[in-house]
Short mmCIF file of C-alpha atoms in Angstrom, two decimals:
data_model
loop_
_atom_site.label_atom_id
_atom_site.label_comp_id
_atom_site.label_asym_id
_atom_site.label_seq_id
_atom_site.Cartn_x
_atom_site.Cartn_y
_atom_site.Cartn_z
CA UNK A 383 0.30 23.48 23.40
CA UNK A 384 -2.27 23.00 20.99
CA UNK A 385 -4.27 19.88 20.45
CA UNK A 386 -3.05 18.95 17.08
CA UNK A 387 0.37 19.18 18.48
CA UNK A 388 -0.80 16.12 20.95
CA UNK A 389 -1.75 14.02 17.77
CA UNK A 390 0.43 10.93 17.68
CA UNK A 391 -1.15 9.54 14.36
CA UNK A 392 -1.74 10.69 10.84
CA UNK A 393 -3.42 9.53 8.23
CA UNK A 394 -2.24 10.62 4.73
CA UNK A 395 -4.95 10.87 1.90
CA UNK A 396 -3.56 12.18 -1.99
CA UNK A 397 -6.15 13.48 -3.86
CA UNK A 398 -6.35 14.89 -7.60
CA UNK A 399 -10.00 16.06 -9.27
CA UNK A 400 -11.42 13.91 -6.23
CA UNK A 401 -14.58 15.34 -5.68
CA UNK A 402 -17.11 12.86 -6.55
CA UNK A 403 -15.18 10.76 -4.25
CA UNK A 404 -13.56 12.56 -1.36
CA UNK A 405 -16.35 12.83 0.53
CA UNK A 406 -17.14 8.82 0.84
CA UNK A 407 -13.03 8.56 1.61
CA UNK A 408 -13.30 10.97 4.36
CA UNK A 409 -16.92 9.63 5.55
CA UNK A 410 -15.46 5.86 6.17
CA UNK A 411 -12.43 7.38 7.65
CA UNK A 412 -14.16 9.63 10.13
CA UNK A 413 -15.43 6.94 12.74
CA UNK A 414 -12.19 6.44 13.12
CA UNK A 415 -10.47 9.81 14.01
CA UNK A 416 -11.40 10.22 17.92
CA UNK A 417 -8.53 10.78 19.94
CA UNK A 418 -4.86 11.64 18.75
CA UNK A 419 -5.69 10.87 14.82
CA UNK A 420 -4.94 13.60 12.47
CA UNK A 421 -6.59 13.51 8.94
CA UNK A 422 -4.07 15.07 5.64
CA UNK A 423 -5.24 15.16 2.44
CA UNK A 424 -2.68 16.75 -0.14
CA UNK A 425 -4.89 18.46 -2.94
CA UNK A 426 -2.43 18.26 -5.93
CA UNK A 427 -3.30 19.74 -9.64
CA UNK A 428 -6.86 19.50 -8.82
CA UNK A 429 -9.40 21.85 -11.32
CA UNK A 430 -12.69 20.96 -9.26
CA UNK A 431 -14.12 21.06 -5.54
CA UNK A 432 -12.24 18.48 -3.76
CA UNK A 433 -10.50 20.93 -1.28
CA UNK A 434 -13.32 22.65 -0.44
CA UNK A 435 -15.19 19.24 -0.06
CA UNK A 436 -12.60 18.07 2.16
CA UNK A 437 -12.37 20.74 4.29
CA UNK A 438 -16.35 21.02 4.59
CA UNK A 439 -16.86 17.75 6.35
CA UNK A 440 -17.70 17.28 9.79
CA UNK A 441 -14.54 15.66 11.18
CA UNK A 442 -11.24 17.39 11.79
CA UNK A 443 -8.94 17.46 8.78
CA UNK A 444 -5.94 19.23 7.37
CA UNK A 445 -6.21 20.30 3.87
CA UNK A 446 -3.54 20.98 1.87
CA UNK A 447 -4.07 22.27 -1.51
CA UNK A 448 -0.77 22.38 -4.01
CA UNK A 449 0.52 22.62 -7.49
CA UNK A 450 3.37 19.94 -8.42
CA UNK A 451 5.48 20.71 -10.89
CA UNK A 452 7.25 18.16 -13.55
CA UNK A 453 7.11 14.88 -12.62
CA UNK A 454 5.59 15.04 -9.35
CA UNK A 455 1.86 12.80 -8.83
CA UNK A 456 0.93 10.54 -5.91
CA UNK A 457 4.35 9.50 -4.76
CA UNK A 458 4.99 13.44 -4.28
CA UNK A 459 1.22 14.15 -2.87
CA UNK A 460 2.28 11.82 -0.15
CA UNK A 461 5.20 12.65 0.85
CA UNK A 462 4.02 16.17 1.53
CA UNK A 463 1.53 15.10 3.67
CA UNK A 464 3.64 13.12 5.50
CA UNK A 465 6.37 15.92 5.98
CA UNK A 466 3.45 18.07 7.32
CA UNK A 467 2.97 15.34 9.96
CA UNK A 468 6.76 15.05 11.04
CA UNK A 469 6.98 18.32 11.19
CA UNK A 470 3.90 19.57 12.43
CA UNK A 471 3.43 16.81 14.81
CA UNK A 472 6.14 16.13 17.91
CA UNK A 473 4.10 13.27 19.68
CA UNK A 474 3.74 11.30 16.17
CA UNK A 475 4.23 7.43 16.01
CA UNK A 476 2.64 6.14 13.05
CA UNK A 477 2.20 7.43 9.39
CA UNK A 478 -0.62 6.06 7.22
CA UNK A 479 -1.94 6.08 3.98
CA UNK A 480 -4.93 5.67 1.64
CA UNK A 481 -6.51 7.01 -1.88
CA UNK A 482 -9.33 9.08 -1.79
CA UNK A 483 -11.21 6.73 -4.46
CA UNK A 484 -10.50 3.78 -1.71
CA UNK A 485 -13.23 3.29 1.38
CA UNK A 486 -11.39 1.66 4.29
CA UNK A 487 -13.11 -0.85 6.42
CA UNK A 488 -14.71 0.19 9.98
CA UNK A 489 -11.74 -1.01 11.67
CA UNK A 490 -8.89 -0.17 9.36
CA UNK A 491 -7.36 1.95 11.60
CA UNK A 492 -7.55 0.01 14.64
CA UNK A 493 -6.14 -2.98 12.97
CA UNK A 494 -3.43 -1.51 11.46
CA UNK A 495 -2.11 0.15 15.23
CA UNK A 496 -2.99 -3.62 16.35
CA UNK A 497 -0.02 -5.07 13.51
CA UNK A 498 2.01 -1.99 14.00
CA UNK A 499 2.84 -3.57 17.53
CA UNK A 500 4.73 -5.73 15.88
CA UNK A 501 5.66 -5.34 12.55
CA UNK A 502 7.65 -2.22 10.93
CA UNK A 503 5.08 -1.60 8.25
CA UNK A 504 2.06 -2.76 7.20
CA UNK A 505 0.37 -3.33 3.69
CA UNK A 506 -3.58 -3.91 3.74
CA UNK A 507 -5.49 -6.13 2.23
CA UNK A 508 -7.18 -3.89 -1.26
CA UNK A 509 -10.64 -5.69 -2.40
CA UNK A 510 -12.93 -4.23 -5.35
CA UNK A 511 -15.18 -1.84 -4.40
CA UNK A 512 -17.66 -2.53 -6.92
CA UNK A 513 -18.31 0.75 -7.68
CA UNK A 514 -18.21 0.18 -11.66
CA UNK A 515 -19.68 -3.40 -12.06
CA UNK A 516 -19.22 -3.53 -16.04
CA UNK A 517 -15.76 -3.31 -15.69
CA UNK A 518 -15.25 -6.11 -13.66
CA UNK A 519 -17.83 -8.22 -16.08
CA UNK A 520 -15.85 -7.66 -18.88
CA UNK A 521 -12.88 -9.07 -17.73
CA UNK A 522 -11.61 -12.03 -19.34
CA UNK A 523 -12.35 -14.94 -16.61
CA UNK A 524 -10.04 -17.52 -18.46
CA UNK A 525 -7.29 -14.97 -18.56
CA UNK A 526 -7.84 -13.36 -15.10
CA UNK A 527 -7.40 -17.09 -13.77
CA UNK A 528 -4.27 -17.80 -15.39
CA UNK A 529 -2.86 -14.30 -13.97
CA UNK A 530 -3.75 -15.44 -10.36
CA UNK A 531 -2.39 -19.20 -10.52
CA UNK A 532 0.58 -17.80 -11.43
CA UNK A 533 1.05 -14.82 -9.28
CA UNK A 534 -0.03 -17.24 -6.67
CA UNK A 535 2.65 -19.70 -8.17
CA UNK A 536 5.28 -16.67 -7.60
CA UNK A 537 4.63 -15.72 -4.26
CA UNK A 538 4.92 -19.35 -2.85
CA UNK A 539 8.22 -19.85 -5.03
CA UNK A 540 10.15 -16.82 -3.41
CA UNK A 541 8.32 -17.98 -0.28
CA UNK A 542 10.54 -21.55 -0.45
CA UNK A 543 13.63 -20.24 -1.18
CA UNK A 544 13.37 -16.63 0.24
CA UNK A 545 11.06 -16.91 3.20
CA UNK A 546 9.82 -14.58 5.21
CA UNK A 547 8.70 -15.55 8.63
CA UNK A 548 6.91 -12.53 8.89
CA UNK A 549 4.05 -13.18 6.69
CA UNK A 550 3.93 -16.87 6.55
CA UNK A 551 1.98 -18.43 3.42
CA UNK A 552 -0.70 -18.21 2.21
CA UNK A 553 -0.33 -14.14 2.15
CA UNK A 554 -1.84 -11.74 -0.28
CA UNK A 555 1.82 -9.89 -1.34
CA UNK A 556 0.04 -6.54 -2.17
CA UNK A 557 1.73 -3.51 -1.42
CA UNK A 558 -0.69 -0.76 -2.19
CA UNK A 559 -0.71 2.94 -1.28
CA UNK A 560 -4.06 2.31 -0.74
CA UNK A 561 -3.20 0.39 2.73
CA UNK A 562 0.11 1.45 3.99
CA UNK A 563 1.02 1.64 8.01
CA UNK A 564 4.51 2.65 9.07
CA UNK A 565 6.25 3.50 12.77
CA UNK A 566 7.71 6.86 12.58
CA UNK A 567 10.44 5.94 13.00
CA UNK A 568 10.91 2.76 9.86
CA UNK A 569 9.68 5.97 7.65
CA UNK A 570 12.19 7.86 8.64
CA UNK A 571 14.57 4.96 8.63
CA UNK A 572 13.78 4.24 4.77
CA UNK A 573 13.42 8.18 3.35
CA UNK A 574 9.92 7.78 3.02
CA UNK A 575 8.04 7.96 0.19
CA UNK A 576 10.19 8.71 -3.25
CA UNK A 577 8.72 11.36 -5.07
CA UNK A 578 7.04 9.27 -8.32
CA UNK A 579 4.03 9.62 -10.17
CA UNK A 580 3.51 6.46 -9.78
CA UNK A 581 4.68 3.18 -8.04
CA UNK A 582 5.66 4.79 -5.19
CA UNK A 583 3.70 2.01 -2.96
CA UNK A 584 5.84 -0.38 -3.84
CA UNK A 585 9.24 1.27 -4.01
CA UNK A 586 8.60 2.36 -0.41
CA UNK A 587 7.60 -1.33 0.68
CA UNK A 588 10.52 -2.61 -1.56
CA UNK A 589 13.20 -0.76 0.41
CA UNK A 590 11.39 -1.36 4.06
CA UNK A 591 12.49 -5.02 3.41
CA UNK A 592 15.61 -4.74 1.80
CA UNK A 593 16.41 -2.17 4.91
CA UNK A 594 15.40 -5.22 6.53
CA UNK A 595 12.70 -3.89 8.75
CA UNK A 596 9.77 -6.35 9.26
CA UNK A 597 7.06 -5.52 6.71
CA UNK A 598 3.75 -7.66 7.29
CA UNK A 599 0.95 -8.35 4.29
CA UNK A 600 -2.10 -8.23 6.76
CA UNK A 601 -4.91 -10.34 5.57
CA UNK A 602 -7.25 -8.25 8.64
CA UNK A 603 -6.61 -4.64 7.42
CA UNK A 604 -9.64 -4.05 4.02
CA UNK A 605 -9.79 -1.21 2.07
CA UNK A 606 -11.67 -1.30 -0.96
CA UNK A 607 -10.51 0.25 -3.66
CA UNK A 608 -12.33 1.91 -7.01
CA UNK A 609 -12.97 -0.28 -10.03
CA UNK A 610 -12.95 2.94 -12.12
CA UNK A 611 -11.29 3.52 -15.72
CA UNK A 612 -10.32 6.75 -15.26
CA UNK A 613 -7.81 6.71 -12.57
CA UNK A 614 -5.45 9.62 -11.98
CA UNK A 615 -2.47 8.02 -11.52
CA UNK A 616 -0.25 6.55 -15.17
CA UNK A 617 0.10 2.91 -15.26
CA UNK A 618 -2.35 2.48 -11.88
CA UNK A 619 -5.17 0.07 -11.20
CA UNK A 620 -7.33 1.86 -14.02
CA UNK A 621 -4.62 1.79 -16.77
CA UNK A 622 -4.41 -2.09 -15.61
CA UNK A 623 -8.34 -2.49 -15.06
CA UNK A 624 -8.33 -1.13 -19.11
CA UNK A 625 -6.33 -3.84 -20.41
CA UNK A 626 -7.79 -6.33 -18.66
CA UNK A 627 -11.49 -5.59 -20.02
CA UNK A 628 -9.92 -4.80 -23.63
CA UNK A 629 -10.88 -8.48 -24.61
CA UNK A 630 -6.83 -8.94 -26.40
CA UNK A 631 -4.05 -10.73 -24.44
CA UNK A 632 -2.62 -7.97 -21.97
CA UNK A 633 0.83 -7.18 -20.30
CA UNK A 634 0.35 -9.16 -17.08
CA UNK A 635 2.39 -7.05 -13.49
CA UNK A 636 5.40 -6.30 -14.67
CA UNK A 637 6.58 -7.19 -11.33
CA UNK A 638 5.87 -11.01 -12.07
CA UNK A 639 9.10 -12.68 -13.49
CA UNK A 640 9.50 -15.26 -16.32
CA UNK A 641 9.90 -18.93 -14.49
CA UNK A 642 12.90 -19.09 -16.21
CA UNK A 643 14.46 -15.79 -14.53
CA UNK A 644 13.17 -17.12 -10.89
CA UNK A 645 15.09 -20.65 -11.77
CA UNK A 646 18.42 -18.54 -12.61
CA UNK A 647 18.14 -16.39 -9.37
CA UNK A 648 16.55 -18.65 -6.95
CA UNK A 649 19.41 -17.99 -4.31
CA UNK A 650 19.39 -14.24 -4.92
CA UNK A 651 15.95 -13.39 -4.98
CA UNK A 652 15.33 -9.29 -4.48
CA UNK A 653 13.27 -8.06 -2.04
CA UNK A 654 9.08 -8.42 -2.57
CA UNK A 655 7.40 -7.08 -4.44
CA UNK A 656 9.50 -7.26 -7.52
CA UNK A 657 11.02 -3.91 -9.74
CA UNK A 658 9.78 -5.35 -12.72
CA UNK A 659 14.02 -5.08 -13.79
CA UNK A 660 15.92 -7.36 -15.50
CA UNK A 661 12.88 -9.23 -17.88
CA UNK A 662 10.41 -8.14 -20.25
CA UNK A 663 6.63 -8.40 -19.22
CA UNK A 664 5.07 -11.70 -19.84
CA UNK A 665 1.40 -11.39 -22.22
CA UNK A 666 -1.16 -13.54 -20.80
CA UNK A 667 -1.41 -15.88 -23.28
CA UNK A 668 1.87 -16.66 -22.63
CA UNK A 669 1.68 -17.67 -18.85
CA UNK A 670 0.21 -21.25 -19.36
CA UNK A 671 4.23 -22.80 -20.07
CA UNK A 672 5.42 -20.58 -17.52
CA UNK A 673 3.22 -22.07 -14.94
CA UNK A 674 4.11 -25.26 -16.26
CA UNK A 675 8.03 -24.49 -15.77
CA UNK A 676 7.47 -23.06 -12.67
CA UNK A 677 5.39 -25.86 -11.51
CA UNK A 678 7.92 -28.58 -12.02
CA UNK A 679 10.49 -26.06 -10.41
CA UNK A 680 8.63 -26.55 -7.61
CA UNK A 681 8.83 -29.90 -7.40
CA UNK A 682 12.67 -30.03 -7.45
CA UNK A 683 14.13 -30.12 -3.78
CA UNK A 684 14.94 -26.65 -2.78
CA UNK A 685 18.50 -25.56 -3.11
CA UNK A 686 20.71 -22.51 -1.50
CA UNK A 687 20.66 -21.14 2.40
CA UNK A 688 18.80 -22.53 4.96
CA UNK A 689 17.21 -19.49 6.88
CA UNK A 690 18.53 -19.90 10.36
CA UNK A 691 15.97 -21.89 12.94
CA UNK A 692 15.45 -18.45 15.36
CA UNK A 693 15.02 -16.14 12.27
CA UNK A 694 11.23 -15.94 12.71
CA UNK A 695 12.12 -14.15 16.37
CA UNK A 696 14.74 -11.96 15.16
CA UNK A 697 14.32 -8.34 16.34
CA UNK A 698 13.95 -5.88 13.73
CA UNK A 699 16.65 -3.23 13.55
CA UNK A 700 13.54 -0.66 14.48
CA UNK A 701 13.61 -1.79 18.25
CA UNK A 702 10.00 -2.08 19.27
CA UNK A 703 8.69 -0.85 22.08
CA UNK A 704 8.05 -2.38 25.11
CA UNK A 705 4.61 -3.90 26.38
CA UNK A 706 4.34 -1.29 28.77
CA UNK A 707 5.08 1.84 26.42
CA UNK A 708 2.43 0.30 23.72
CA UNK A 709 -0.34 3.20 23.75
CA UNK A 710 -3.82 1.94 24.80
CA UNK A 711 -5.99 1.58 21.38
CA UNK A 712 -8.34 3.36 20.89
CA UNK A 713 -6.50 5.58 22.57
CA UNK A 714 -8.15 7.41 25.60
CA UNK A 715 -7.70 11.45 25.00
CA UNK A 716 -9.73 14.23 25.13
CA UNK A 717 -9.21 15.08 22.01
CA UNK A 718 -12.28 14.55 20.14
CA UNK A 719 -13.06 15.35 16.38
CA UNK A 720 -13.62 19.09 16.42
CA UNK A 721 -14.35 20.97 12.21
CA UNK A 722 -12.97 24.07 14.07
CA UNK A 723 -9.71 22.66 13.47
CA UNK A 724 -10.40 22.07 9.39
CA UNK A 725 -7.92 24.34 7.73
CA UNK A 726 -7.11 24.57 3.64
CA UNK A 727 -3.52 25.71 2.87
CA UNK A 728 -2.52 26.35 -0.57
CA UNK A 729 1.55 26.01 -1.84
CA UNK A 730 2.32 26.41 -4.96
#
């Protein structure tokens, strides 16, 4: 049996013209990698070094270098790395994922395993990396406040009449692909990742909960993520980081709802975070008598279905296992970081 057959944990990384960047991905992430932790990083449509970069460094990772057709981008990248993990890997038990602009804290890994324990899924916490300073100065503060009262207004709105016991507020909500941790077997459960250029993050954390698995927003797992205006994936953080710092009123998330529309379906709310279906996007300038609306919503006494009293201890339909199967973490293994394993595979 071969060592990378005894790997029980992978770590997906998509990557596209990543070469300025790889290397700093791979660098925070390869502290982490002793023992059964297997590094993928799906090459897609790339024109520059970043496979070669990737499978240069020091630490033991599997390269795979492809060409996807039509519509295919990031929610395609991953998925192929993850199918390269289910099928490559018999002993694996947890899938996760980053970006290769992102740098993921010292213990990102180790904290994620820690929630995993627990929870179905886990998103991490995504915090600017700083890496393009401008940017961030040019945003509009009074505009960038309104955008976080009310996203903060939203997410303790669904929280009173859609809680979810397992991420108690106050909770960040993100759901990026920047920070995603899954058991094996919730992937499997949910499909995995849908093959979309874009949005796939959310779509994947979307169905987790509606599959009702327990899905936890984990203040303790960082990654920071690139502050860059030339992102590679369509309407991503750069495309959003653009309008932001273009100094005219912008298209706030589309996945934040008119107050109106959250009044209306209060008792039927959809699973967080939001498709973005069934309103038009709100402008910025327009959020100031939606807060207001929403803010005297809140005031009302809550109406619809009490959650029962035990439903903060209900099992998940992904049993979890027991105390005594829980692997030790770090784990203790032999296996040790070893470049002899690096390989580069191209598919096209």
């Amino acid at each position: 049996m071969t060592s990378f057959a005894l790997h029980d944990t992978a770590i997906i990384i998509p990557a596209r013209n990543e070469a300025d960047r790889i290397g700093d991905c791979i660098a925070a992430l390869g502290p982490q990698l002793a023992g059964r932790v297997r590094l993928v990083v799906v090459v897609n449509n790339s024109t520059d070094d970043t496979a070669r970069i990737a499978g240069d460094t020091r630490f033991a990772v599997k390269v795979i270098d492809c060409r996807l057709a039509g519509d295919g981008g990031v929610g395609s990248a991953r998925k192929i790395g993850a199918d390269h993990a289910l099928s490559h890997m018999p002993a694996l038990r947890y899938i996760l994922t980053s970006d290769a602009d992102s740098i993921v804290a010292g213990d990102w890994l180790e904290q994620s395993i820690r929630h995993l324990q627990t929870a179905d899924v886990v998103c991490g916490f995504p915090i600017p990396l700083g890496d393009n300073p401008a940017a961030l100065s040019g945003m509009n503060a009074e505009y960038g406040t309104l955008e976080g009262t009310y996203r903060d207004l939203v997410l303790r709105y669904v929280d009173r009449h859609a809680p979810d016991h397992c991420n108690p507020m106050p909770h960040h909500g993100e759901a990026s692909g920047a920070s995603l941790a899954f058991r094996k077997s919730a992937y499997c459960r949910i499909g995995g990742f849908a093959e979309m250029r874009t949005g796939e993050d959310r779509d994947i954390v979307r169905r987790a909960k509606t599959a009702g698995l327990k899905v936890r927003h984990a203040s303790d797992v960082i990654v920071r993520v690139s502050c860059r205006l030339d992102g590679r994936a369509p309407g991503g953080m750069a495309n959003a980081l653009q309008h932001r710092t273009s100094g005219r009123p912008y298209t706030i998330d589309e996945g934040l709802p008119p107050a109106e529309w959250l009044a209306v379906n209060q008792t039927a709310l959809p699973a967080w975070p939001f498709d973005g279906t069934g309103w038009t996007p709100l402008r910025v300038d327009e959020l100031p008598a939606h807060i207001e609306t929403l803010t005297q919503e809140m005031l009302r006494p809550a109406t619809g279905p009490v959650p029962a009293p035990n439903r903060k201890e209900a099992a998940s339909p992904v049993t979890p296992p027991s105390p005594g199967a829980l692997p030790i973490w770090p784990p203790k293994s032999p296996i040790s970081p070893d470049p002899s394993l690096n390989d580069v595979t191209k598919e096209y």
